[in-house]
Short mmCIF file of C-alpha atoms in Angstrom, two decimals:
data_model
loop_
_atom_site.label_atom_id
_atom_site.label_comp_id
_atom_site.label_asym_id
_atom_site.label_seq_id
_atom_site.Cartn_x
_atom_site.Cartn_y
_atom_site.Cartn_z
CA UNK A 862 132.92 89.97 106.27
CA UNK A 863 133.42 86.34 105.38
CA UNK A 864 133.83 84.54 102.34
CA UNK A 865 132.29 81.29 101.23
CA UNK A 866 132.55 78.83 98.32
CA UNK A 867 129.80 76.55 97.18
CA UNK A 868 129.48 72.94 98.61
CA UNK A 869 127.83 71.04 95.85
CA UNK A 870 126.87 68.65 98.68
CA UNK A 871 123.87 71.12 99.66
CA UNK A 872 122.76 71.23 96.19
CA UNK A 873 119.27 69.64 96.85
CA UNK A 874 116.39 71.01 95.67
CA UNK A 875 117.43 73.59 93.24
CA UNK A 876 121.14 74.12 90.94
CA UNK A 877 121.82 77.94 89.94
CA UNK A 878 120.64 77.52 86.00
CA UNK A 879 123.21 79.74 84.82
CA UNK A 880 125.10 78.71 81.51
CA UNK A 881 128.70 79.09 81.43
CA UNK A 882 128.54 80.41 77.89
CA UNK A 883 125.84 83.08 78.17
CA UNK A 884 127.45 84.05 81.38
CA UNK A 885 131.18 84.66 80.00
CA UNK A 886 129.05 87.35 77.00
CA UNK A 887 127.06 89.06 79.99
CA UNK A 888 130.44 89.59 82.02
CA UNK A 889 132.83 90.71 78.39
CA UNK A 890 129.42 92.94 77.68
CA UNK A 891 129.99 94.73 81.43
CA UNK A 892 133.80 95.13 80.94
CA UNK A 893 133.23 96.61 77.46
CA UNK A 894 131.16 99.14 79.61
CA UNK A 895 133.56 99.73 81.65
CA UNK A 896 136.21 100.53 79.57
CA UNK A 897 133.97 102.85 77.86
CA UNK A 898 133.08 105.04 80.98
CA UNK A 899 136.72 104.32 82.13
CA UNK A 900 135.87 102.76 85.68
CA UNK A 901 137.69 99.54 87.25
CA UNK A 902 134.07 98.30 88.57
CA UNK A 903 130.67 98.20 89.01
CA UNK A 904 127.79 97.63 91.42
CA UNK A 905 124.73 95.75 90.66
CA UNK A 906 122.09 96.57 93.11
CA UNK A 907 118.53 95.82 91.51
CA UNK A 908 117.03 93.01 90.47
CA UNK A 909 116.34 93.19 87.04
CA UNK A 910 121.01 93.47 86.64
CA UNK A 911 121.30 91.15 89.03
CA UNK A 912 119.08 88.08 87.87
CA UNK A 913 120.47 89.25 84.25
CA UNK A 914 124.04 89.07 84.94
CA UNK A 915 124.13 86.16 87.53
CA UNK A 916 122.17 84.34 84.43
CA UNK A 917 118.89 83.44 86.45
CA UNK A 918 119.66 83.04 90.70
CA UNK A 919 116.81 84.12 92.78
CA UNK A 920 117.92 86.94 94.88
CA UNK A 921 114.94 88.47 96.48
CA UNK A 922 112.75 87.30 99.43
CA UNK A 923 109.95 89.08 99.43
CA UNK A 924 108.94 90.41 96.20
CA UNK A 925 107.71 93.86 97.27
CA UNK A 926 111.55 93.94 98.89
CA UNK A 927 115.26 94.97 98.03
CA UNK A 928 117.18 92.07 96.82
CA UNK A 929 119.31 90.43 99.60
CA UNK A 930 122.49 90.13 96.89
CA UNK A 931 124.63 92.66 95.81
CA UNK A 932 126.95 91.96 92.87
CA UNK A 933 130.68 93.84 92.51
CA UNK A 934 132.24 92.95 88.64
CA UNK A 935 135.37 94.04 88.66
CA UNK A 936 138.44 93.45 86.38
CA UNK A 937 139.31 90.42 88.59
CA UNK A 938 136.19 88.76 88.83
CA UNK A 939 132.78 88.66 90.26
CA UNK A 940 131.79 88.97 93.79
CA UNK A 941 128.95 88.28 95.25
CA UNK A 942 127.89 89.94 98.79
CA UNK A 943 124.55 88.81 100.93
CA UNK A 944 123.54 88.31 104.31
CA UNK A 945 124.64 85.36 106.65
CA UNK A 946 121.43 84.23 107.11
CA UNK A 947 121.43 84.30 102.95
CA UNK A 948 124.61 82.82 101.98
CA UNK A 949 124.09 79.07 103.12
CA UNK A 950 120.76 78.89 100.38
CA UNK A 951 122.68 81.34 97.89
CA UNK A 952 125.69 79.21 97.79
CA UNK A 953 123.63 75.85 97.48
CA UNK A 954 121.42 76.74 95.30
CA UNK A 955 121.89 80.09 93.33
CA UNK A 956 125.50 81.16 92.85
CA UNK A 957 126.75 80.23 89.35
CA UNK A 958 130.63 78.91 88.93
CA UNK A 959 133.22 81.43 88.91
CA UNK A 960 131.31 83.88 91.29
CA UNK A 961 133.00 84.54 94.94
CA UNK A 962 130.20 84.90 97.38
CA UNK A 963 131.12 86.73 100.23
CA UNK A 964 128.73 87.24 103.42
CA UNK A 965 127.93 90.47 106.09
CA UNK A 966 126.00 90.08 109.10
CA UNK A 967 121.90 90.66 108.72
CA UNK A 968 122.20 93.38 110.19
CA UNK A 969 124.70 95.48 107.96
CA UNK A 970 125.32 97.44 104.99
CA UNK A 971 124.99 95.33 101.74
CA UNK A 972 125.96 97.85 98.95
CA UNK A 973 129.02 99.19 101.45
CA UNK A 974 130.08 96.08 101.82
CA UNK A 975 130.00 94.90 98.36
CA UNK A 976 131.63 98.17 96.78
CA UNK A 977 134.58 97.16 99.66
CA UNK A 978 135.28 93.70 98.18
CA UNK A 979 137.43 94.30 95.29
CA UNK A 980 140.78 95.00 94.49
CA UNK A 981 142.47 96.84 96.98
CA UNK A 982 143.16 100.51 96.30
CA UNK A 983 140.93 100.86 93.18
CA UNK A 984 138.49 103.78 92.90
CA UNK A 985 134.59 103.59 93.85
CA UNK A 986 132.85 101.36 91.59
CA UNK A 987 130.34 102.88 89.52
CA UNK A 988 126.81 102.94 90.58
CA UNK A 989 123.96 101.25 87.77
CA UNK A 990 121.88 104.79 87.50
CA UNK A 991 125.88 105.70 85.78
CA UNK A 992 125.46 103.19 83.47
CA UNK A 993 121.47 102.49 83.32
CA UNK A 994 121.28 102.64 79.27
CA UNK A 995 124.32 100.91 78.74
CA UNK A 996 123.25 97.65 80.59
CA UNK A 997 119.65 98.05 79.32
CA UNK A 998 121.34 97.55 75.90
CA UNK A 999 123.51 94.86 77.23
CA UNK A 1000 120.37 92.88 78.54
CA UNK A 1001 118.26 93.18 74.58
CA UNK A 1002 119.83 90.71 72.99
CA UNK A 1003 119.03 87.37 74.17
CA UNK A 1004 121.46 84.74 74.24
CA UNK A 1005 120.86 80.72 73.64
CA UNK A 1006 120.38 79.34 76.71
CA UNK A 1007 118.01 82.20 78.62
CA UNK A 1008 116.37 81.98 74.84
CA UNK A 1009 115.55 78.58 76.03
CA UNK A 1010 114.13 79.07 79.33
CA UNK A 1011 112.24 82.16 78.20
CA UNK A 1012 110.58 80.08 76.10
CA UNK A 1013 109.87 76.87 78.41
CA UNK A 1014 108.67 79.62 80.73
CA UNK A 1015 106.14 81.45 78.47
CA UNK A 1016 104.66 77.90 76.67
CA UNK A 1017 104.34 77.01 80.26
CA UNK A 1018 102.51 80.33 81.48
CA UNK A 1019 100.21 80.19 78.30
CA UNK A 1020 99.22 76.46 78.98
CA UNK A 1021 98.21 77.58 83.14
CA UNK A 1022 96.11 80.08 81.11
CA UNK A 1023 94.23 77.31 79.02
CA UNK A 1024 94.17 74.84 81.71
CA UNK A 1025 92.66 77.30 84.02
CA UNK A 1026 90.53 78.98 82.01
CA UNK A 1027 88.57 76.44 80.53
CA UNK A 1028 87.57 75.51 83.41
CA UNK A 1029 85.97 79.30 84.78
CA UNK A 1030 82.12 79.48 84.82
CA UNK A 1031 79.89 82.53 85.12
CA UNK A 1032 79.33 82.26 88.86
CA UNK A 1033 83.30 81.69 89.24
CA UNK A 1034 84.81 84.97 90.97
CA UNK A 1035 87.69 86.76 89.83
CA UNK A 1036 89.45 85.85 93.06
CA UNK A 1037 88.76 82.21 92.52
CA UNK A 1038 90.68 82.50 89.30
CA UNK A 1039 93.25 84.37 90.20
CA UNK A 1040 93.58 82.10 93.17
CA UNK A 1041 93.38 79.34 90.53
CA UNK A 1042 96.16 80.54 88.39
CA UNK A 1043 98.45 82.01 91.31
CA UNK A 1044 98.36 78.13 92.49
CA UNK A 1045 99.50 76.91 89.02
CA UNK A 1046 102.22 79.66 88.84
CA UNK A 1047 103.74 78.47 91.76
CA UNK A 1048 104.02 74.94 91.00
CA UNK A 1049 105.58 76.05 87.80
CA UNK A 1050 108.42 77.18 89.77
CA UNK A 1051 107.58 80.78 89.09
CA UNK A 1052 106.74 83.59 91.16
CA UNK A 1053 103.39 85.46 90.36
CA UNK A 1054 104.53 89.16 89.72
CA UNK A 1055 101.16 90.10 88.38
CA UNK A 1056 97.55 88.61 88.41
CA UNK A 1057 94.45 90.44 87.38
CA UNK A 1058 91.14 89.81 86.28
CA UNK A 1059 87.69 91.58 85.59
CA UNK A 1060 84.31 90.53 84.61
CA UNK A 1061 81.93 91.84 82.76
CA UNK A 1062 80.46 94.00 85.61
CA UNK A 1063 84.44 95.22 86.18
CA UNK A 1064 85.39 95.76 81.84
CA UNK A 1065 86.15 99.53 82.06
CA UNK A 1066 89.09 98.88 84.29
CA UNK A 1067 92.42 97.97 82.45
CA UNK A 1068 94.42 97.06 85.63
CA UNK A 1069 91.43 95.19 87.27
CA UNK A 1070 92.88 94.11 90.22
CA UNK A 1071 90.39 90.67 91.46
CA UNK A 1072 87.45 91.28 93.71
CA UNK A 1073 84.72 88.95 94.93
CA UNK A 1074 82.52 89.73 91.48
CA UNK A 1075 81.59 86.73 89.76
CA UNK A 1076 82.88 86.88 86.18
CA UNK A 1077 79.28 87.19 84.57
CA UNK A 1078 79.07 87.09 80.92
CA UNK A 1079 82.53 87.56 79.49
CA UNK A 1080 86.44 88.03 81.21
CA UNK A 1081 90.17 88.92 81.04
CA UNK A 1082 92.84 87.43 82.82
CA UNK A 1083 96.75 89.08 83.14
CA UNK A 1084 99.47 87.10 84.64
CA UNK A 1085 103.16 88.25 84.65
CA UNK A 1086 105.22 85.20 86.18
CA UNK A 1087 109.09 85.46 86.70
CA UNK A 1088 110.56 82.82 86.75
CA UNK A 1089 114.81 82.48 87.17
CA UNK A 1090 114.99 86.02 86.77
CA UNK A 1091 112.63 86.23 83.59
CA UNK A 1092 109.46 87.58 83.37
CA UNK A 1093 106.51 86.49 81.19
CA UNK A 1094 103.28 88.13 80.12
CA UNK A 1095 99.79 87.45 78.92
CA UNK A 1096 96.29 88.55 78.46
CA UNK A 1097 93.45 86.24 77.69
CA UNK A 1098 89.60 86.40 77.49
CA UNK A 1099 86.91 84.22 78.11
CA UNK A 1100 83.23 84.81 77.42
CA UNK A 1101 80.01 82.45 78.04
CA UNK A 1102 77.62 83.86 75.23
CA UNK A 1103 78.60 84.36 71.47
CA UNK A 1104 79.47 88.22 72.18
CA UNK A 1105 78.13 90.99 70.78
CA UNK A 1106 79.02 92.61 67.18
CA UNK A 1107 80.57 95.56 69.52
CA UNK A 1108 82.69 93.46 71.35
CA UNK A 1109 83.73 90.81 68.12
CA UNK A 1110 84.58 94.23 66.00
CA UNK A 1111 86.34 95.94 68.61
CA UNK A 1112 88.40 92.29 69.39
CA UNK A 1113 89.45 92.46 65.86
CA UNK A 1114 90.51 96.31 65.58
CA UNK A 1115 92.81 95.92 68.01
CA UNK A 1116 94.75 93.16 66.82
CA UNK A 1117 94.99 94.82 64.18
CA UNK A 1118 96.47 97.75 66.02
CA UNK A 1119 98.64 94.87 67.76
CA UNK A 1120 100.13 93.89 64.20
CA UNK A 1121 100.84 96.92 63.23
CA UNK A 1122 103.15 97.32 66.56
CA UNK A 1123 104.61 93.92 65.10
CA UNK A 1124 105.50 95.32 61.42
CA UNK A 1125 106.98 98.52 63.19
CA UNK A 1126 108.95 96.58 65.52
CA UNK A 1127 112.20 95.29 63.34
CA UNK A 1128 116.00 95.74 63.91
CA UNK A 1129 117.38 99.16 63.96
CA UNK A 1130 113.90 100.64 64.85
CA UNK A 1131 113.38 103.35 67.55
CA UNK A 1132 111.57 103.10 70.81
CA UNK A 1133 110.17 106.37 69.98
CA UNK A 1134 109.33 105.86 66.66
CA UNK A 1135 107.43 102.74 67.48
CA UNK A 1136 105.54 104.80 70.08
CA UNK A 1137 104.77 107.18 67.46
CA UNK A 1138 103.25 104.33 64.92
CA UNK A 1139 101.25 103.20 67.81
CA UNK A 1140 99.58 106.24 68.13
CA UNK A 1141 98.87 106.60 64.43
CA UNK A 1142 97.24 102.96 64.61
CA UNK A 1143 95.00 103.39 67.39
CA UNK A 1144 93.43 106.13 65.04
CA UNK A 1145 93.90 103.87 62.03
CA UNK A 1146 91.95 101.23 63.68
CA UNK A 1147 88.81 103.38 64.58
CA UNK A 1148 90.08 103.71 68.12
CA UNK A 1149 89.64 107.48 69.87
CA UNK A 1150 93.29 109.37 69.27
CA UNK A 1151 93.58 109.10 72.93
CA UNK A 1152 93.13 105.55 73.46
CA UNK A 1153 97.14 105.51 74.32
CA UNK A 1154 96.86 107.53 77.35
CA UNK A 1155 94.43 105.49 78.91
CA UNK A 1156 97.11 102.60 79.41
CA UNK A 1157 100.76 101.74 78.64
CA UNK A 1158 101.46 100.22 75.77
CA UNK A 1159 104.21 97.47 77.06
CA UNK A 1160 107.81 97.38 75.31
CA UNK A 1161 110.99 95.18 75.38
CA UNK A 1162 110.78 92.27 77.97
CA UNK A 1163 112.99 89.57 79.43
CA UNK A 1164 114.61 90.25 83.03
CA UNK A 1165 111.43 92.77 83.51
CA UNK A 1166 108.15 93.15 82.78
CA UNK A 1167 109.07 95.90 80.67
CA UNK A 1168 112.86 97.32 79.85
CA UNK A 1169 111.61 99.75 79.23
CA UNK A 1170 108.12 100.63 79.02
CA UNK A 1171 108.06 102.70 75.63
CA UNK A 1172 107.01 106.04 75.79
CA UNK A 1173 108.19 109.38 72.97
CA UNK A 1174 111.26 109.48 75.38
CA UNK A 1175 112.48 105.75 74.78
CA UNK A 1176 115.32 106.13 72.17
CA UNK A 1177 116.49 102.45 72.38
CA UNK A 1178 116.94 100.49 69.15
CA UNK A 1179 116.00 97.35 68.41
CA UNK A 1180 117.57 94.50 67.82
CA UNK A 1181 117.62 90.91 66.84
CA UNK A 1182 117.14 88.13 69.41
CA UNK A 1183 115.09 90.61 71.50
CA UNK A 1184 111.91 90.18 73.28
CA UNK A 1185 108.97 92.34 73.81
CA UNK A 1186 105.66 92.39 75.18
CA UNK A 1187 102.98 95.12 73.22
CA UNK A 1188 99.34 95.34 74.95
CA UNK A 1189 97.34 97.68 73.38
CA UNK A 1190 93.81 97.96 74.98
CA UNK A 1191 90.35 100.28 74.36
CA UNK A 1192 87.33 99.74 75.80
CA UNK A 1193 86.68 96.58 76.54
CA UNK A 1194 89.20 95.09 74.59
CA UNK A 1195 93.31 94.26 75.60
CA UNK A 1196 95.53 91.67 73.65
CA UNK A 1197 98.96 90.96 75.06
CA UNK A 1198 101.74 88.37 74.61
CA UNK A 1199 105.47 87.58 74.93
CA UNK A 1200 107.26 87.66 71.71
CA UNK A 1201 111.08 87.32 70.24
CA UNK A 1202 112.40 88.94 67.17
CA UNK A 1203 114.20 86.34 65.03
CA UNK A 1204 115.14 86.33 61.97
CA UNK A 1205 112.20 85.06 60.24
CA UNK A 1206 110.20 87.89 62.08
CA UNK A 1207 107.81 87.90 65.25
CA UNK A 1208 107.61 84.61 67.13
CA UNK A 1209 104.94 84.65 70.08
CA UNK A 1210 106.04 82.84 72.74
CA UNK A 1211 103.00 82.89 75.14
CA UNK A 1212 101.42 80.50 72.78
CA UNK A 1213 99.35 76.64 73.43
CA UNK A 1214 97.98 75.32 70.69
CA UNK A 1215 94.99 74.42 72.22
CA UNK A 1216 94.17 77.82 72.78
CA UNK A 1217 91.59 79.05 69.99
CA UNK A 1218 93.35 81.89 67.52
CA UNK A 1219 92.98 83.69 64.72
CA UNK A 1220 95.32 84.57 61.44
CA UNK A 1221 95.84 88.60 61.65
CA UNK A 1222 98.45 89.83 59.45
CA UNK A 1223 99.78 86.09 58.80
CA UNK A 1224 100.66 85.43 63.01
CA UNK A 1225 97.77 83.92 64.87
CA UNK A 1226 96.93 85.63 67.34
CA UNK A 1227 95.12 84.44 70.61
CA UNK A 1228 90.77 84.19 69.89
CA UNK A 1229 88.42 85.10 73.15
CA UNK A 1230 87.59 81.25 74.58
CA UNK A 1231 84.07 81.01 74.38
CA UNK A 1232 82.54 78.51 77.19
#
């Protein structure tokens, strides 16, 4: 195994964004773990604790694929173990200052190699499924500078939205505009985790992935876009008539469900007692009891698409600084965006202005587009 350090020479079309600060609280937050489950180290394998702790590099290839990066933090420092045919880009381009980047050859062990690399004679490191809840808790709380590109990223995802469309027609299909938005994702730098879409020949489905179907009368479009390391979330709807009273009254009851989830979610709540008031206002709202079970209901957000999704099992509290995405949905109906509790409350962060809203429980909320 070699070891390589960073030629700021190569750095030419991309600099690791990590921050310095942010990084030095995500490394004392792991060594607080670890002196609470008295181990020496530990071994971050998947992506969500990677592009968390490394503060943003890209270490994946393919997205349906392991990451190529393994990540040893030990009480010495931080190590970082990839491929050969890896490190050259990784050391240009991703690996933050104060991280050792060590390579193996394609061909070998990643997570063997990394849980070799640090001090000599100290025990196994511990594995992340040892410590799963700790460094969920150690990811809620955003800190200033991923604040900031979590919120360049989701003003940029929620303009691609607007931009693309306003420009759908009835005869446009729903691969056409996921094509449409995928191609605006990209050139945003991001990577398009998620991209769905139905018409109105396609509305019973809530995880419509696109067909050839033209979008007819009315449509919804999801994207989830990652970009360094963070993900981003939206729904939005377009129609091309004025709607019917159904479809207007059921739009309305469920952001009202939607704000609800909002004035449950403060610090010091429960996962699990959020779930439970979401239940409760899917009834509230004139919804059927089991409108829940038809679909997830989202749940904290930031380093992936949900952290976790909530369910009566999720016992994580809430706290300040920390992000969620809620999408409630019935028949017909979905709303959905990327938010951050801060001290004055809910902020959305999936929002343009040009975007038509609505005022529901004082936050405007995201109106259907009407073409």
């Amino acid at each position: 195994m070699t070891q390589t350090t960073a030629d700021t020479s190569l750095l030419l079309g991309r600099t690791a964004p990590a921050s310095a600060g942010d990084r030095a609280i995500k490394r004392q937050r792991v060594l607080d773990i670890l002196d609470a489950k008295g181990q020496e180290s530990l071994l971050l394998t998947s992506n969500t604790a990677l592009t968390w702790y490394l503060d943003g590099s890209r270490v994946h290839i393919s997205l349906a694929g392991d990451p190529i990066a393994a990540v040893l933090v030990d009480r010495g420092g931080d190590h970082l173990v990839t491929f050969n045919n890896e490190a050259g880009r990784i050391a240009a381009e991703e690996l933050p200052d104060g991280v050792t980047l060590h390579s193996v050859p394609w061909y070998g062990n990643l997570h063997q190699a990394a849980a070799a690399v640090g001090i000599a004679g100290s025990a196994a490191p511990a594995a992340e499924a040892d410590v799963a809840a700790e460094l969920r808790a150690a990811r809620q709380q955003l800190l200033p500078a991923e604040t900031a590109r979590y919120a360049r990223l989701n003003a940029d995802v929620a303009g691609i939205m607007t931009d693309v469309l306003s420009t759908a027609r009835p005869e446009t299909t729903e691969f056409e505009l996921v094509a449409a938005l995928a191609a605006r994702v990209v050139a945003a730098g991001a990577e398009p985790l998620v991209l769905l879409c139905n018409g109105s020949s396609r509305s019973d489905f809530r995880h419509p992935l696109a067909t050839h179907s033209p979008l007819g009368r009315r449509a919804m479009a999801v994207v989830c876009a990652r970009r360094d390391g963070m993900v981003a979330n939206i729904t939005r709807w377009v129609r091309f008539d004025a709607g019917t009273p159904q479809e207007r009254d059921a739009e309305a009851r469920i952001a009202a469900v939607e704000a609800d989830i909002f004035d449950a979610t403060v610090p010091g709540a429960r996962l699990d007692r959020i779930f439970t008031e979401i239940q409760a206002a899917y009834t509230r709202h004139g919804f059927g009891a089991d409108q829940w079970e038809q679909h997830h209901q989202g749940g904290p957000a930031g380093y992936a698409g949900r952290d976790p999704r909530v369910t009566s099992a999720a016992t994580d509290t809430v706290v300040p600084n920390q992000a969620f995405t809620w999408n409630p949905s019935g028949p017909g109906v979905k709303i959905e965006d990327t938010v951050q509790l801060t001290e004055s409350g809910v902020q959305v962060l999936t929002v343009d202005p040009r975007w038509p809203s609505t005022t529901v429980n004082g936050l405007e909320r995201p109106a259907t587009l009407q073409l």
